[in-house]
Amino acid sequence: MIIQSQENDVATVRMNDPEHRNAFSMPMRIALLNAFRALEADQNVRAVVFTGGDKQFCVGGDITAMGNQPMGAALDRMRI
């Protein structure tokens, strides 16, 4: 879902779901949230480069998944 790397004090977080063109799905959101929380706590990281795939950064929200979830789940997505 994401690829993380670090060189010296610069971390790179890359979205890696080419099949879905890096759609901003709930699993992607959770993976990114976890990655950024871990990087925030890492005293050795001074900068983060956030990038997407080779052909696209992110196509936006995963509207297929949005349509399959109840309203409560939609409200939970807004809280992240």
PDB file of C-alpha atoms in Angstrom:
ATOM      1  CA  MET A   1       0.000   0.000   0.000  1.00  0.00           C
ATOM      2  CA  ILE A   2       2.855   2.383   0.845  1.00  0.00           C
ATOM      3  CA  ILE A   3       6.626   2.192   0.621  1.00  0.00           C
ATOM      4  CA  GLN A   4       8.794   3.938   3.195  1.00  0.00           C
ATOM      5  CA  SER A   5      12.482   4.638   3.036  1.00  0.00           C
ATOM      6  CA  GLN A   6      14.906   6.888   4.837  1.00  0.00           C
ATOM      7  CA  GLU A   7      18.239   8.374   3.885  1.00  0.00           C
ATOM      8  CA  ASN A   8      19.975  10.261   6.662  1.00  0.00           C
ATOM      9  CA  ASP A   9      17.326  12.577   8.146  1.00  0.00           C
ATOM     10  CA  VAL A  10      14.967  12.560   5.121  1.00  0.00           C
ATOM     11  CA  ALA A  11      12.157  10.002   4.966  1.00  0.00           C
ATOM     12  CA  THR A  12      10.183   9.189   1.827  1.00  0.00           C
ATOM     13  CA  VAL A  13       6.612   7.906   1.878  1.00  0.00           C
ATOM     14  CA  ARG A  14       5.352   6.654  -1.474  1.00  0.00           C
ATOM     15  CA  MET A  15       1.808   5.550  -2.209  1.00  0.00           C
ATOM     16  CA  ASN A  16       2.024   2.204  -3.993  1.00  0.00           C
ATOM     17  CA  ASP A  17      -1.340   0.916  -5.207  1.00  0.00           C
ATOM     18  CA  PRO A  18      -0.962   1.170  -9.003  1.00  0.00           C
ATOM     19  CA  GLU A  19      -3.886  -1.164  -9.654  1.00  0.00           C
ATOM     20  CA  HIS A  20      -6.211   1.474  -8.156  1.00  0.00           C
ATOM     21  CA  ARG A  21      -4.060   4.440  -9.231  1.00  0.00           C
ATOM     22  CA  ASN A  22      -3.331   5.247  -5.588  1.00  0.00           C
ATOM     23  CA  ALA A  23      -6.981   5.957  -4.825  1.00  0.00           C
ATOM     24  CA  PHE A  24      -7.449   7.444  -1.371  1.00  0.00           C
ATOM     25  CA  SER A  25      -9.216   4.411   0.099  1.00  0.00           C
ATOM     26  CA  MET A  26      -9.679   3.721   3.792  1.00  0.00           C
ATOM     27  CA  PRO A  27      -6.770   1.213   3.858  1.00  0.00           C
ATOM     28  CA  MET A  28      -4.569   3.827   2.137  1.00  0.00           C
ATOM     29  CA  ARG A  29      -5.630   6.496   4.624  1.00  0.00           C
ATOM     30  CA  ILE A  30      -4.877   4.234   7.577  1.00  0.00           C
ATOM     31  CA  ALA A  31      -1.490   3.215   6.146  1.00  0.00           C
ATOM     32  CA  LEU A  32      -0.547   6.856   5.574  1.00  0.00           C
ATOM     33  CA  LEU A  33      -1.769   7.911   9.004  1.00  0.00           C
ATOM     34  CA  ASN A  34       0.297   5.179  10.658  1.00  0.00           C
ATOM     35  CA  ALA A  35       3.364   6.053   8.595  1.00  0.00           C
ATOM     36  CA  PHE A  36       3.164   9.771   9.353  1.00  0.00           C
ATOM     37  CA  ARG A  37       2.551   9.167  13.061  1.00  0.00           C
ATOM     38  CA  ALA A  38       5.634   6.947  13.233  1.00  0.00           C
ATOM     39  CA  LEU A  39       7.718   9.505  11.348  1.00  0.00           C
ATOM     40  CA  GLU A  40       6.496  12.302  13.598  1.00  0.00           C
ATOM     41  CA  ALA A  41       7.743  10.363  16.620  1.00  0.00           C
ATOM     42  CA  ASP A  42      11.122   9.603  15.017  1.00  0.00           C
ATOM     43  CA  GLN A  43      13.651  12.110  16.341  1.00  0.00           C
ATOM     44  CA  ASN A  44      16.005  11.298  13.440  1.00  0.00           C
ATOM     45  CA  VAL A  45      13.584  12.499  10.740  1.00  0.00           C
ATOM     46  CA  ARG A  46      13.744  16.181   9.838  1.00  0.00           C
ATOM     47  CA  ALA A  47      11.879  16.109   6.513  1.00  0.00           C
ATOM     48  CA  VAL A  48       9.379  13.874   4.726  1.00  0.00           C
ATOM     49  CA  VAL A  49       8.950  13.572   0.958  1.00  0.00           C
ATOM     50  CA  PHE A  50       5.417  12.390   0.115  1.00  0.00           C
ATOM     51  CA  THR A  51       5.005  11.019  -3.393  1.00  0.00           C
ATOM     52  CA  GLY A  52       2.841   8.816  -5.573  1.00  0.00           C
ATOM     53  CA  GLY A  53       3.462   6.314  -8.314  1.00  0.00           C
ATOM     54  CA  ASP A  54       5.372   6.577 -11.550  1.00  0.00           C
ATOM     55  CA  LYS A  55       2.378   7.671 -13.638  1.00  0.00           C
ATOM     56  CA  GLN A  56       0.123   9.403 -11.125  1.00  0.00           C
ATOM     57  CA  PHE A  57       0.189  10.825  -7.635  1.00  0.00           C
ATOM     58  CA  CYS A  58      -3.358   9.949  -6.568  1.00  0.00           C
ATOM     59  CA  VAL A  59      -6.649   9.827  -8.464  1.00  0.00           C
ATOM     60  CA  GLY A  60      -8.565  11.068  -5.422  1.00  0.00           C
ATOM     61  CA  GLY A  61     -11.075   9.363  -3.175  1.00  0.00           C
ATOM     62  CA  ASP A  62     -12.084   5.757  -3.765  1.00  0.00           C
ATOM     63  CA  ILE A  63     -15.689   6.430  -4.783  1.00  0.00           C
ATOM     64  CA  THR A  64     -16.430   2.728  -5.276  1.00  0.00           C
ATOM     65  CA  ALA A  65     -15.711   2.025  -1.619  1.00  0.00           C
ATOM     66  CA  MET A  66     -17.570   5.164  -0.534  1.00  0.00           C
ATOM     67  CA  GLY A  67     -20.772   3.943  -2.146  1.00  0.00           C
ATOM     68  CA  ASN A  68     -20.577   0.577  -0.400  1.00  0.00           C
ATOM     69  CA  GLN A  69     -20.417   1.883   3.172  1.00  0.00           C
ATOM     70  CA  PRO A  70     -23.157   3.083   5.527  1.00  0.00           C
ATOM     71  CA  MET A  71     -23.413   6.747   6.531  1.00  0.00           C
ATOM     72  CA  GLY A  72     -21.678   6.110   9.872  1.00  0.00           C
ATOM     73  CA  ALA A  73     -18.606   4.837   8.064  1.00  0.00           C
ATOM     74  CA  ALA A  74     -18.577   7.966   5.906  1.00  0.00           C
ATOM     75  CA  LEU A  75     -18.551  10.113   9.033  1.00  0.00           C
ATOM     76  CA  ASP A  76     -15.698   8.036  10.468  1.00  0.00           C
ATOM     77  CA  ARG A  77     -13.666   8.650   7.286  1.00  0.00           C
ATOM     78  CA  MET A  78     -13.967  12.383   7.829  1.00  0.00           C
ATOM     79  CA  ARG A  79     -12.418  12.061  11.287  1.00  0.00           C
ATOM     80  CA  ILE A  80      -9.108  10.709   9.975  1.00  0.00           C
TER      81      ILE A  80
END
